[in-house]
């Protein structure tokens, strides 16, 4: 039975594979007038299909590229073949042999506007079910557009529930190709600066950063936790003489926050480095890395940026060189001037962060800046206090379009001071023993920070929900697909 | 109190940072006769220290580089200073100002053999505790060497318990710099081939690969699991038109295996791609990627390879171009000939894998090969059966020095066949609904595989325990540091 089933399912694949291994498939993006009158083979999805008398018009798609194709009754195609083509469901994958023809009138609805295909043979490689849970053209429609004609848009949960189809849209393809670029730019920049990539464990024995917001894992006969950040391990690597390290990997937050910018699992781009004389050496390394990412995206991902902008219009991302660095007290002064009432040692609320972002944009014309010297009271126990004013600390956040994308600091590298700071924060010393012990055998002054990949992509592109830049987002209410 | 404490702990840092931001620190590896008679500043660890009358000899270290340094009573140093230097504990971090001097007789024990430093000033930046839990020179001593003189080696648990110190050894520095290189070579090769990097979730709602060996996570009011591989998500990306994807990230196995090659958390280098006509296109992409990694390591990491070989001697890693591909039945014939008794549809045991590795090495002179066409019965439900003989499957493993480093296959891309195969394997269909549904809307033929990063590094270097190539290994008995 399996044998028969297999033969039927794989018939095209097998026959194609056995018979025609020397066949060359062309890419849709390469279909230009230069190929006019050539006979080509290609594999593509049926994007749309419309039968009209003795003809069937198809739009064939590969990722963001598409081309018009035609099956017409005549020398090369029978009436049956036109009917067969008309019945192929949308999103099916087909192999076609076709002649490339120049067209007089540009085909505005396709990426390949100067040619169309006259199909001579067509095989279905994989048949899609007839009812799609969402339509691709609805999923890329800008909010509000076509409302009067009663055209639908697709809400976010439907998109995420059917992510495999939603990811096929030009918008999603562009977002995640750009995201891949962010990771590459991040790593390449740091590798060029002499950083070493490290891999840190995600299953940890103790909830080292205080114990709140941590997921518990059953681990054989005991239990363990999921790391909220690789920070403690990055620091151990610095104490182990790796000097400058980075890592890219998942971080986990068991926080019941249902907002546009919180995920329970996201990708951390983490940096840690020893410095010589001042923690501003660390800030400079990080801001320079961010600037290299912004430049790389601007210079190499314009197609993707434009594609996302079609559905989600936004202003181009602005940044300065060198990066603007403000001190917390300066920021407070700007907020006070704008009428905000808040105390000197109070943390910034999300609305105040956004307001500050707008004030900074007006005054300095930048979407990216560093806020330095946070009050010590609002930072974790391992943050180095400011030696000149212990009300403040050698710590910083970085912002894109008024939202936080990085949190970092000089770390306490002295075991005794670290013990005191942990005690002050009422952290169980027994649980962070291994961490504190790392600093007992010589530790250089060091600092670093952690960047949220999804936030960087969301804010660079001017999107409004971090779920759009996470392929398979996880939040308190979503664990699938 | 904090203020006073801080001032005392940070005194060097602060004073150095405030007073001398224009000071340039030199790297030990740059200390050559070209710098003779220059006065330089550097920051380094005290590797060893030996006082002798009016002199104190130090060896100063930066990662794998070290240099001899001398404090001697005279014009530039007092008796007190010699005493101070002699009392600096091993592994402390110091800033020294010193004059570079050419030496007549090569200093065999240091990486910088032609110069020594005459110290004029020395500051302790970070003081190590006097008793180290292990000695670096013991941790890099080859097994058996110096046994007669009663010299110690350090057992693996002691090394791992004190990983921050163990990672400072030349062997560990070399291993993890090479590991960083493997990741970079893997990604660069695939990016050049048009692959897109993806990020896949580690917290998943269902134990999709059968349910065994999976860690459970408490997830708010419900429970979830840690992904055993990104495979299902890689496949969804293929169904979502990303065409060729890779990812690098942690994978989790709740397997109570206490062997030299099993970890409960390791780093997966994963590949998945659509192919045109034959799954051997996938095998070729993967083997070519491995060959690029081997070449990159051979050409760019000789220093690291030599350094590891000093402690753990091994033969250079051999590979062929194109990569050797054997079919399962051929391998069985070789094993039968060597006297092994096993059935046609039986899986390879670890000893038989190793024996086969030796037979292949003898016959073909390669440490890397592909074993193709495994019996269907021993592979997961989503493996594509061989259409010509359903006793076998379109699946493969890859081996380095006789040990498996990759498992892969053509995947079933038809929802109906997948349902049947899952039913045959008695997998709860409800739990893998989202996975099966991914194939309902058109899916191209595709395949891929997952590589264990730590195993690749271990076997390339000819090491014998995967814990040596995991910075902070996790196994059923180890969760710290």
PDB file of N, CA and C in Angstrom, chain A residues 3 5 16-17 23 25 43 45 61 63 91 93 126 129 168 173 180 187 197 202-203 205 215-219 233 239-241 264-265 275-277 390 416 420 440-444 474-475 480, chain B residues 3 5 16-17 23 43 45 61 63 91 93 126 129 168 173 180 187 197 202-203 205 215-216 218-219 233 239-241 264-265 275-277 390 416 420 440-444 474-475 480-481:
ATOM      1  N   UNK A   3       3.840   1.521  -1.017  1.00  0.00           N
ATOM      2  CA  UNK A   3       4.501   1.586  -2.324  1.00  0.00           C
ATOM      3  C   UNK A   3       3.638   2.317  -3.350  1.00  0.00           C
ATOM      4  N   UNK A   5       0.986   4.279  -2.792  1.00  0.00           N
ATOM      5  CA  UNK A   5       0.789   5.645  -2.326  1.00  0.00           C
ATOM      6  C   UNK A   5       1.987   6.523  -2.736  1.00  0.00           C
ATOM      7  N   UNK A  16      10.371  13.304 -12.930  1.00  0.00           N
ATOM      8  CA  UNK A  16      11.219  14.441 -13.272  1.00  0.00           C
ATOM      9  C   UNK A  16      12.666  14.147 -12.906  1.00  0.00           C
ATOM     10  N   UNK A  17      12.836  13.607 -11.706  1.00  0.00           N
ATOM     11  CA  UNK A  17      14.199  13.398 -11.215  1.00  0.00           C
ATOM     12  C   UNK A  17      14.947  12.356 -12.020  1.00  0.00           C
ATOM     13  N   UNK A  23      17.885  19.291 -16.854  1.00  0.00           N
ATOM     14  CA  UNK A  23      17.033  20.445 -17.143  1.00  0.00           C
ATOM     15  C   UNK A  23      17.434  21.624 -16.249  1.00  0.00           C
ATOM     16  N   UNK A  25      16.433  25.154 -14.557  1.00  0.00           N
ATOM     17  CA  UNK A  25      15.274  25.965 -14.204  1.00  0.00           C
ATOM     18  C   UNK A  25      15.699  27.431 -14.150  1.00  0.00           C
ATOM     19  N   UNK A  43      10.143  26.597 -12.048  1.00  0.00           N
ATOM     20  CA  UNK A  43       9.275  26.081 -10.972  1.00  0.00           C
ATOM     21  C   UNK A  43       8.781  27.285 -10.173  1.00  0.00           C
ATOM     22  N   UNK A  45       5.132  29.125  -7.805  1.00  0.00           N
ATOM     23  CA  UNK A  45       3.782  28.980  -7.254  1.00  0.00           C
ATOM     24  C   UNK A  45       2.781  29.636  -8.193  1.00  0.00           C
ATOM     25  N   UNK A  61       4.701  32.923  -9.271  1.00  0.00           N
ATOM     26  CA  UNK A  61       5.448  33.695  -8.267  1.00  0.00           C
ATOM     27  C   UNK A  61       6.630  32.902  -7.690  1.00  0.00           C
ATOM     28  N   UNK A  63       9.023  33.916  -4.430  1.00  0.00           N
ATOM     29  CA  UNK A  63       9.235  34.948  -3.402  1.00  0.00           C
ATOM     30  C   UNK A  63       8.579  36.268  -3.817  1.00  0.00           C
ATOM     31  N   UNK A  91      -1.502  28.865  -4.967  1.00  0.00           N
ATOM     32  CA  UNK A  91      -0.405  28.462  -4.069  1.00  0.00           C
ATOM     33  C   UNK A  91       0.152  27.069  -4.375  1.00  0.00           C
ATOM     34  N   UNK A  93       2.441  24.437  -6.384  1.00  0.00           N
ATOM     35  CA  UNK A  93       3.754  24.597  -7.016  1.00  0.00           C
ATOM     36  C   UNK A  93       3.730  23.837  -8.335  1.00  0.00           C
ATOM     37  N   UNK A 126       3.254  20.214  -6.402  1.00  0.00           N
ATOM     38  CA  UNK A 126       2.589  20.095  -5.102  1.00  0.00           C
ATOM     39  C   UNK A 126       1.292  20.896  -5.142  1.00  0.00           C
ATOM     40  N   UNK A 129      -4.390  22.940  -1.068  1.00  0.00           N
ATOM     41  CA  UNK A 129      -5.823  22.741  -0.822  1.00  0.00           C
ATOM     42  C   UNK A 129      -6.579  23.952  -1.354  1.00  0.00           C
ATOM     43  N   UNK A 168       4.899  34.079   3.234  1.00  0.00           N
ATOM     44  CA  UNK A 168       5.149  34.116   1.789  1.00  0.00           C
ATOM     45  C   UNK A 168       4.936  35.507   1.196  1.00  0.00           C
ATOM     46  N   UNK A 173       8.672  38.385   3.529  1.00  0.00           N
ATOM     47  CA  UNK A 173       9.935  37.988   2.909  1.00  0.00           C
ATOM     48  C   UNK A 173      10.977  39.083   3.132  1.00  0.00           C
ATOM     49  N   UNK A 180      17.918  38.736   8.739  1.00  0.00           N
ATOM     50  CA  UNK A 180      19.102  37.925   8.499  1.00  0.00           C
ATOM     51  C   UNK A 180      20.319  38.846   8.285  1.00  0.00           C
ATOM     52  N   UNK A 187      27.552  40.493  13.468  1.00  0.00           N
ATOM     53  CA  UNK A 187      28.692  39.580  13.670  1.00  0.00           C
ATOM     54  C   UNK A 187      29.920  40.023  12.898  1.00  0.00           C
ATOM     55  N   UNK A 197      33.164  34.950  18.941  1.00  0.00           N
ATOM     56  CA  UNK A 197      31.794  34.478  19.164  1.00  0.00           C
ATOM     57  C   UNK A 197      31.786  33.364  20.201  1.00  0.00           C
ATOM     58  N   UNK A 202      21.651  27.773  27.876  1.00  0.00           N
ATOM     59  CA  UNK A 202      20.337  28.370  28.133  1.00  0.00           C
ATOM     60  C   UNK A 202      19.680  27.744  29.358  1.00  0.00           C
ATOM     61  N   UNK A 203      20.046  26.480  29.659  1.00  0.00           N
ATOM     62  CA  UNK A 203      19.537  25.840  30.876  1.00  0.00           C
ATOM     63  C   UNK A 203      20.524  26.145  31.997  1.00  0.00           C
ATOM     64  N   UNK A 205      21.293  26.571  36.428  1.00  0.00           N
ATOM     65  CA  UNK A 205      20.905  25.931  37.687  1.00  0.00           C
ATOM     66  C   UNK A 205      20.219  26.882  38.645  1.00  0.00           C
ATOM     67  N   UNK A 215      11.539  31.192  33.648  1.00  0.00           N
ATOM     68  CA  UNK A 215      10.836  29.942  33.374  1.00  0.00           C
ATOM     69  C   UNK A 215      11.557  28.780  34.053  1.00  0.00           C
ATOM     70  N   UNK A 216      10.778  27.852  34.620  1.00  0.00           N
ATOM     71  CA  UNK A 216      11.332  26.670  35.279  1.00  0.00           C
ATOM     72  C   UNK A 216      11.273  25.479  34.316  1.00  0.00           C
ATOM     73  N   UNK A 217      12.339  24.684  34.315  1.00  0.00           N
ATOM     74  CA  UNK A 217      12.425  23.488  33.474  1.00  0.00           C
ATOM     75  C   UNK A 217      12.585  22.276  34.382  1.00  0.00           C
ATOM     76  N   UNK A 218      11.884  21.191  34.114  1.00  0.00           N
ATOM     77  CA  UNK A 218      12.214  19.975  34.873  1.00  0.00           C
ATOM     78  C   UNK A 218      13.448  19.350  34.246  1.00  0.00           C
ATOM     79  N   UNK A 219      14.405  19.057  35.098  1.00  0.00           N
ATOM     80  CA  UNK A 219      15.698  18.576  34.618  1.00  0.00           C
ATOM     81  C   UNK A 219      16.011  17.263  35.332  1.00  0.00           C
ATOM     82  N   UNK A 233      27.432  34.528  31.692  1.00  0.00           N
ATOM     83  CA  UNK A 233      28.391  33.699  30.956  1.00  0.00           C
ATOM     84  C   UNK A 233      29.331  34.543  30.109  1.00  0.00           C
ATOM     85  N   UNK A 239      36.409  37.126  32.199  1.00  0.00           N
ATOM     86  CA  UNK A 239      37.308  36.716  33.285  1.00  0.00           C
ATOM     87  C   UNK A 239      38.226  35.589  32.823  1.00  0.00           C
ATOM     88  N   UNK A 240      37.824  34.882  31.751  1.00  0.00           N
ATOM     89  CA  UNK A 240      38.626  33.781  31.211  1.00  0.00           C
ATOM     90  C   UNK A 240      39.496  34.260  30.050  1.00  0.00           C
ATOM     91  N   UNK A 241      39.708  35.562  29.952  1.00  0.00           N
ATOM     92  CA  UNK A 241      40.685  36.132  29.007  1.00  0.00           C
ATOM     93  C   UNK A 241      40.259  36.128  27.541  1.00  0.00           C
ATOM     94  N   UNK A 264       8.091  36.560  25.140  1.00  0.00           N
ATOM     95  CA  UNK A 264       8.623  35.721  26.217  1.00  0.00           C
ATOM     96  C   UNK A 264       9.906  35.019  25.774  1.00  0.00           C
ATOM     97  N   UNK A 265      10.101  34.944  24.461  1.00  0.00           N
ATOM     98  CA  UNK A 265      11.358  34.417  23.920  1.00  0.00           C
ATOM     99  C   UNK A 265      11.761  35.334  22.779  1.00  0.00           C
ATOM    100  N   UNK A 275      37.735  46.684  29.081  1.00  0.00           N
ATOM    101  CA  UNK A 275      38.168  47.984  28.567  1.00  0.00           C
ATOM    102  C   UNK A 275      39.403  48.433  29.328  1.00  0.00           C
ATOM    103  N   UNK A 276      40.068  49.442  28.808  1.00  0.00           N
ATOM    104  CA  UNK A 276      41.312  49.868  29.435  1.00  0.00           C
ATOM    105  C   UNK A 276      41.103  50.898  30.543  1.00  0.00           C
ATOM    106  N   UNK A 277      40.495  52.046  30.170  1.00  0.00           N
ATOM    107  CA  UNK A 277      40.462  53.144  31.125  1.00  0.00           C
ATOM    108  C   UNK A 277      39.081  53.679  31.446  1.00  0.00           C
ATOM    109  N   UNK A 390      27.590  58.130  43.876  1.00  0.00           N
ATOM    110  CA  UNK A 390      27.001  56.780  43.960  1.00  0.00           C
ATOM    111  C   UNK A 390      25.476  56.773  43.842  1.00  0.00           C
ATOM    112  N   UNK A 416      34.202  41.250  46.191  1.00  0.00           N
ATOM    113  CA  UNK A 416      33.718  41.778  47.472  1.00  0.00           C
ATOM    114  C   UNK A 416      32.608  42.816  47.271  1.00  0.00           C
ATOM    115  N   UNK A 420      28.524  42.680  48.260  1.00  0.00           N
ATOM    116  CA  UNK A 420      27.795  43.742  48.966  1.00  0.00           C
ATOM    117  C   UNK A 420      26.585  44.220  48.184  1.00  0.00           C
ATOM    118  N   UNK A 440      37.102  36.100  41.559  1.00  0.00           N
ATOM    119  CA  UNK A 440      38.072  35.996  42.650  1.00  0.00           C
ATOM    120  C   UNK A 440      39.510  35.809  42.168  1.00  0.00           C
ATOM    121  N   UNK A 441      39.678  35.457  40.896  1.00  0.00           N
ATOM    122  CA  UNK A 441      41.026  35.106  40.443  1.00  0.00           C
ATOM    123  C   UNK A 441      41.524  36.053  39.372  1.00  0.00           C
ATOM    124  N   UNK A 442      41.248  37.349  39.575  1.00  0.00           N
ATOM    125  CA  UNK A 442      41.690  38.375  38.635  1.00  0.00           C
ATOM    126  C   UNK A 442      40.655  38.603  37.554  1.00  0.00           C
ATOM    127  N   UNK A 443      40.079  39.805  37.546  1.00  0.00           N
ATOM    128  CA  UNK A 443      39.048  40.119  36.538  1.00  0.00           C
ATOM    129  C   UNK A 443      39.307  41.531  36.025  1.00  0.00           C
ATOM    130  N   UNK A 444      39.356  41.717  34.722  1.00  0.00           N
ATOM    131  CA  UNK A 444      39.596  43.058  34.199  1.00  0.00           C
ATOM    132  C   UNK A 444      38.322  43.909  34.263  1.00  0.00           C
ATOM    133  N   UNK A 474       6.510  34.210  20.498  1.00  0.00           N
ATOM    134  CA  UNK A 474       6.057  33.603  21.743  1.00  0.00           C
ATOM    135  C   UNK A 474       5.687  34.718  22.698  1.00  0.00           C
ATOM    136  N   UNK A 475       4.450  34.705  23.187  1.00  0.00           N
ATOM    137  CA  UNK A 475       4.065  35.651  24.220  1.00  0.00           C
ATOM    138  C   UNK A 475       3.209  34.886  25.227  1.00  0.00           C
ATOM    139  N   UNK A 480       2.053  28.764  19.612  1.00  0.00           N
ATOM    140  CA  UNK A 480       1.997  28.066  18.320  1.00  0.00           C
ATOM    141  C   UNK A 480       1.924  29.073  17.188  1.00  0.00           C
TER     142      UNK A 480
ATOM    143  N   UNK B   3      30.624  54.691  49.166  1.00  0.00           N
ATOM    144  CA  UNK B   3      31.534  55.644  48.541  1.00  0.00           C
ATOM    145  C   UNK B   3      32.994  55.290  48.857  1.00  0.00           C
ATOM    146  N   UNK B   5      34.225  52.437  50.038  1.00  0.00           N
ATOM    147  CA  UNK B   5      34.502  51.124  49.467  1.00  0.00           C
ATOM    148  C   UNK B   5      34.860  51.243  47.979  1.00  0.00           C
ATOM    149  N   UNK B  16      43.661  55.801  36.996  1.00  0.00           N
ATOM    150  CA  UNK B  16      44.192  55.560  35.668  1.00  0.00           C
ATOM    151  C   UNK B  16      43.292  56.202  34.623  1.00  0.00           C
ATOM    152  N   UNK B  17      41.995  56.003  34.821  1.00  0.00           N
ATOM    153  CA  UNK B  17      41.057  56.478  33.790  1.00  0.00           C
ATOM    154  C   UNK B  17      41.021  57.986  33.728  1.00  0.00           C
ATOM    155  N   UNK B  23      47.214  57.134  27.320  1.00  0.00           N
ATOM    156  CA  UNK B  23      48.249  56.098  27.397  1.00  0.00           C
ATOM    157  C   UNK B  23      47.900  54.956  26.437  1.00  0.00           C
ATOM    158  N   UNK B  43      48.947  45.813  29.902  1.00  0.00           N
ATOM    159  CA  UNK B  43      48.120  45.198  30.931  1.00  0.00           C
ATOM    160  C   UNK B  43      48.155  43.693  30.700  1.00  0.00           C
ATOM    161  N   UNK B  45      48.178  39.452  32.792  1.00  0.00           N
ATOM    162  CA  UNK B  45      48.104  38.663  34.016  1.00  0.00           C
ATOM    163  C   UNK B  45      49.500  38.273  34.476  1.00  0.00           C
ATOM    164  N   UNK B  61      51.233  37.411  31.034  1.00  0.00           N
ATOM    165  CA  UNK B  61      50.503  36.667  30.014  1.00  0.00           C
ATOM    166  C   UNK B  61      49.291  37.443  29.477  1.00  0.00           C
ATOM    167  N   UNK B  63      46.284  35.977  27.000  1.00  0.00           N
ATOM    168  CA  UNK B  63      45.822  34.783  26.283  1.00  0.00           C
ATOM    169  C   UNK B  63      46.983  33.791  26.091  1.00  0.00           C
ATOM    170  N   UNK B  91      47.830  35.109  38.535  1.00  0.00           N
ATOM    171  CA  UNK B  91      46.551  35.385  37.872  1.00  0.00           C
ATOM    172  C   UNK B  91      46.007  36.789  38.157  1.00  0.00           C
ATOM    173  N   UNK B  93      45.755  40.773  37.649  1.00  0.00           N
ATOM    174  CA  UNK B  93      45.935  41.587  36.457  1.00  0.00           C
ATOM    175  C   UNK B  93      46.699  42.848  36.848  1.00  0.00           C
ATOM    176  N   UNK B 126      43.620  44.109  39.305  1.00  0.00           N
ATOM    177  CA  UNK B 126      42.692  43.177  39.955  1.00  0.00           C
ATOM    178  C   UNK B 126      43.507  42.061  40.588  1.00  0.00           C
ATOM    179  N   UNK B 129      42.864  35.818  44.315  1.00  0.00           N
ATOM    180  CA  UNK B 129      43.036  35.188  45.625  1.00  0.00           C
ATOM    181  C   UNK B 129      44.266  34.287  45.580  1.00  0.00           C
ATOM    182  N   UNK B 168      41.284  29.792  30.531  1.00  0.00           N
ATOM    183  CA  UNK B 168      42.435  30.672  30.280  1.00  0.00           C
ATOM    184  C   UNK B 168      43.627  29.916  29.673  1.00  0.00           C
ATOM    185  N   UNK B 173      41.753  28.290  25.026  1.00  0.00           N
ATOM    186  CA  UNK B 173      41.695  29.483  24.172  1.00  0.00           C
ATOM    187  C   UNK B 173      41.660  29.055  22.698  1.00  0.00           C
ATOM    188  N   UNK B 180      34.598  29.320  17.251  1.00  0.00           N
ATOM    189  CA  UNK B 180      34.051  30.555  16.695  1.00  0.00           C
ATOM    190  C   UNK B 180      34.252  30.573  15.168  1.00  0.00           C
ATOM    191  N   UNK B 187      28.347  29.787   8.371  1.00  0.00           N
ATOM    192  CA  UNK B 187      27.409  30.821   7.932  1.00  0.00           C
ATOM    193  C   UNK B 187      27.859  31.496   6.640  1.00  0.00           C
ATOM    194  N   UNK B 197      19.502  33.195   6.871  1.00  0.00           N
ATOM    195  CA  UNK B 197      19.546  32.794   8.272  1.00  0.00           C
ATOM    196  C   UNK B 197      18.186  33.010   8.925  1.00  0.00           C
ATOM    197  N   UNK B 202      12.524  28.180  20.657  1.00  0.00           N
ATOM    198  CA  UNK B 202      13.001  27.030  21.436  1.00  0.00           C
ATOM    199  C   UNK B 202      11.909  26.512  22.355  1.00  0.00           C
ATOM    200  N   UNK B 203      10.974  27.390  22.759  1.00  0.00           N
ATOM    201  CA  UNK B 203       9.837  26.940  23.569  1.00  0.00           C
ATOM    202  C   UNK B 203       8.722  26.545  22.603  1.00  0.00           C
ATOM    203  N   UNK B 205       4.971  24.145  21.853  1.00  0.00           N
ATOM    204  CA  UNK B 205       3.757  23.729  22.565  1.00  0.00           C
ATOM    205  C   UNK B 205       3.596  22.220  22.634  1.00  0.00           C
ATOM    206  N   UNK B 215      12.486  18.078  27.367  1.00  0.00           N
ATOM    207  CA  UNK B 215      12.382  18.796  28.639  1.00  0.00           C
ATOM    208  C   UNK B 215      11.052  19.559  28.704  1.00  0.00           C
ATOM    209  N   UNK B 216      10.432  19.536  29.871  1.00  0.00           N
ATOM    210  CA  UNK B 216       9.176  20.260  30.074  1.00  0.00           C
ATOM    211  C   UNK B 216       9.462  21.601  30.751  1.00  0.00           C
ATOM    212  N   UNK B 218       7.517  24.997  32.612  1.00  0.00           N
ATOM    213  CA  UNK B 218       6.237  25.582  33.032  1.00  0.00           C
ATOM    214  C   UNK B 218       6.083  26.921  32.327  1.00  0.00           C
ATOM    215  N   UNK B 219       4.933  27.091  31.694  1.00  0.00           N
ATOM    216  CA  UNK B 219       4.710  28.273  30.872  1.00  0.00           C
ATOM    217  C   UNK B 219       3.415  28.941  31.343  1.00  0.00           C
ATOM    218  N   UNK B 233      10.515  23.908  12.217  1.00  0.00           N
ATOM    219  CA  UNK B 233      10.454  25.324  11.857  1.00  0.00           C
ATOM    220  C   UNK B 233      11.236  25.628  10.582  1.00  0.00           C
ATOM    221  N   UNK B 239       8.374  25.819   3.313  1.00  0.00           N
ATOM    222  CA  UNK B 239       6.993  25.917   2.816  1.00  0.00           C
ATOM    223  C   UNK B 239       6.581  27.371   2.661  1.00  0.00           C
ATOM    224  N   UNK B 240       7.299  28.276   3.352  1.00  0.00           N
ATOM    225  CA  UNK B 240       6.991  29.706   3.275  1.00  0.00           C
ATOM    226  C   UNK B 240       7.909  30.405   2.264  1.00  0.00           C
ATOM    227  N   UNK B 241       8.489  29.626   1.353  1.00  0.00           N
ATOM    228  CA  UNK B 241       9.226  30.192   0.208  1.00  0.00           C
ATOM    229  C   UNK B 241      10.578  30.803   0.531  1.00  0.00           C
ATOM    230  N   UNK B 264      23.106  17.414  27.064  1.00  0.00           N
ATOM    231  CA  UNK B 264      21.662  17.645  27.112  1.00  0.00           C
ATOM    232  C   UNK B 264      21.299  18.955  26.411  1.00  0.00           C
ATOM    233  N   UNK B 265      22.294  19.824  26.251  1.00  0.00           N
ATOM    234  CA  UNK B 265      22.111  21.053  25.491  1.00  0.00           C
ATOM    235  C   UNK B 265      23.332  21.218  24.607  1.00  0.00           C
ATOM    236  N   UNK B 275      14.821  21.387  -3.138  1.00  0.00           N
ATOM    237  CA  UNK B 275      15.695  20.947  -4.225  1.00  0.00           C
ATOM    238  C   UNK B 275      14.856  20.773  -5.476  1.00  0.00           C
ATOM    239  N   UNK B 276      15.543  20.659  -6.607  1.00  0.00           N
ATOM    240  CA  UNK B 276      14.806  20.557  -7.862  1.00  0.00           C
ATOM    241  C   UNK B 276      14.402  19.136  -8.206  1.00  0.00           C
ATOM    242  N   UNK B 277      15.415  18.273  -8.354  1.00  0.00           N
ATOM    243  CA  UNK B 277      15.118  16.951  -8.904  1.00  0.00           C
ATOM    244  C   UNK B 277      15.525  15.774  -8.035  1.00  0.00           C
ATOM    245  N   UNK B 390      10.848   0.648  -0.599  1.00  0.00           N
ATOM    246  CA  UNK B 390      10.373   1.271   0.642  1.00  0.00           C
ATOM    247  C   UNK B 390      10.948   0.647   1.908  1.00  0.00           C
ATOM    248  N   UNK B 416      -0.772  14.195   3.235  1.00  0.00           N
ATOM    249  CA  UNK B 416      -1.443  12.907   3.388  1.00  0.00           C
ATOM    250  C   UNK B 416      -0.453  11.786   3.723  1.00  0.00           C
ATOM    251  N   UNK B 420      -0.004   9.507   7.215  1.00  0.00           N
ATOM    252  CA  UNK B 420       0.110   8.048   7.272  1.00  0.00           C
ATOM    253  C   UNK B 420       1.370   7.595   7.994  1.00  0.00           C
ATOM    254  N   UNK B 440      -0.110  21.669   3.533  1.00  0.00           N
ATOM    255  CA  UNK B 440      -1.378  21.585   2.808  1.00  0.00           C
ATOM    256  C   UNK B 440      -1.523  22.624   1.699  1.00  0.00           C
ATOM    257  N   UNK B 441      -0.684  23.645   1.706  1.00  0.00           N
ATOM    258  CA  UNK B 441      -0.887  24.750   0.768  1.00  0.00           C
ATOM    259  C   UNK B 441       0.274  24.888  -0.207  1.00  0.00           C
ATOM    260  N   UNK B 442       0.755  23.743  -0.678  1.00  0.00           N
ATOM    261  CA  UNK B 442       1.851  23.737  -1.642  1.00  0.00           C
ATOM    262  C   UNK B 442       3.191  23.715  -0.934  1.00  0.00           C
ATOM    263  N   UNK B 443       3.935  22.612  -1.103  1.00  0.00           N
ATOM    264  CA  UNK B 443       5.240  22.487  -0.443  1.00  0.00           C
ATOM    265  C   UNK B 443       6.219  21.894  -1.450  1.00  0.00           C
ATOM    266  N   UNK B 444       7.368  22.505  -1.627  1.00  0.00           N
ATOM    267  CA  UNK B 444       8.341  21.950  -2.567  1.00  0.00           C
ATOM    268  C   UNK B 444       9.070  20.739  -1.973  1.00  0.00           C
ATOM    269  N   UNK B 474      26.427  20.920  29.555  1.00  0.00           N
ATOM    270  CA  UNK B 474      25.261  20.455  30.307  1.00  0.00           C
ATOM    271  C   UNK B 474      25.077  18.972  30.024  1.00  0.00           C
ATOM    272  N   UNK B 475      25.058  18.159  31.075  1.00  0.00           N
ATOM    273  CA  UNK B 475      24.750  16.746  30.908  1.00  0.00           C
ATOM    274  C   UNK B 475      23.853  16.349  32.072  1.00  0.00           C
ATOM    275  N   UNK B 480      26.176  23.243  36.270  1.00  0.00           N
ATOM    276  CA  UNK B 480      26.958  24.424  36.672  1.00  0.00           C
ATOM    277  C   UNK B 480      28.384  24.305  36.157  1.00  0.00           C
ATOM    278  N   UNK B 481      29.169  25.332  36.052  1.00  0.00           N
ATOM    279  CA  UNK B 481      28.717  26.717  36.268  1.00  0.00           C
ATOM    280  C   UNK B 481      27.825  27.157  35.118  1.00  0.00           C
TER     281      UNK B 481
END
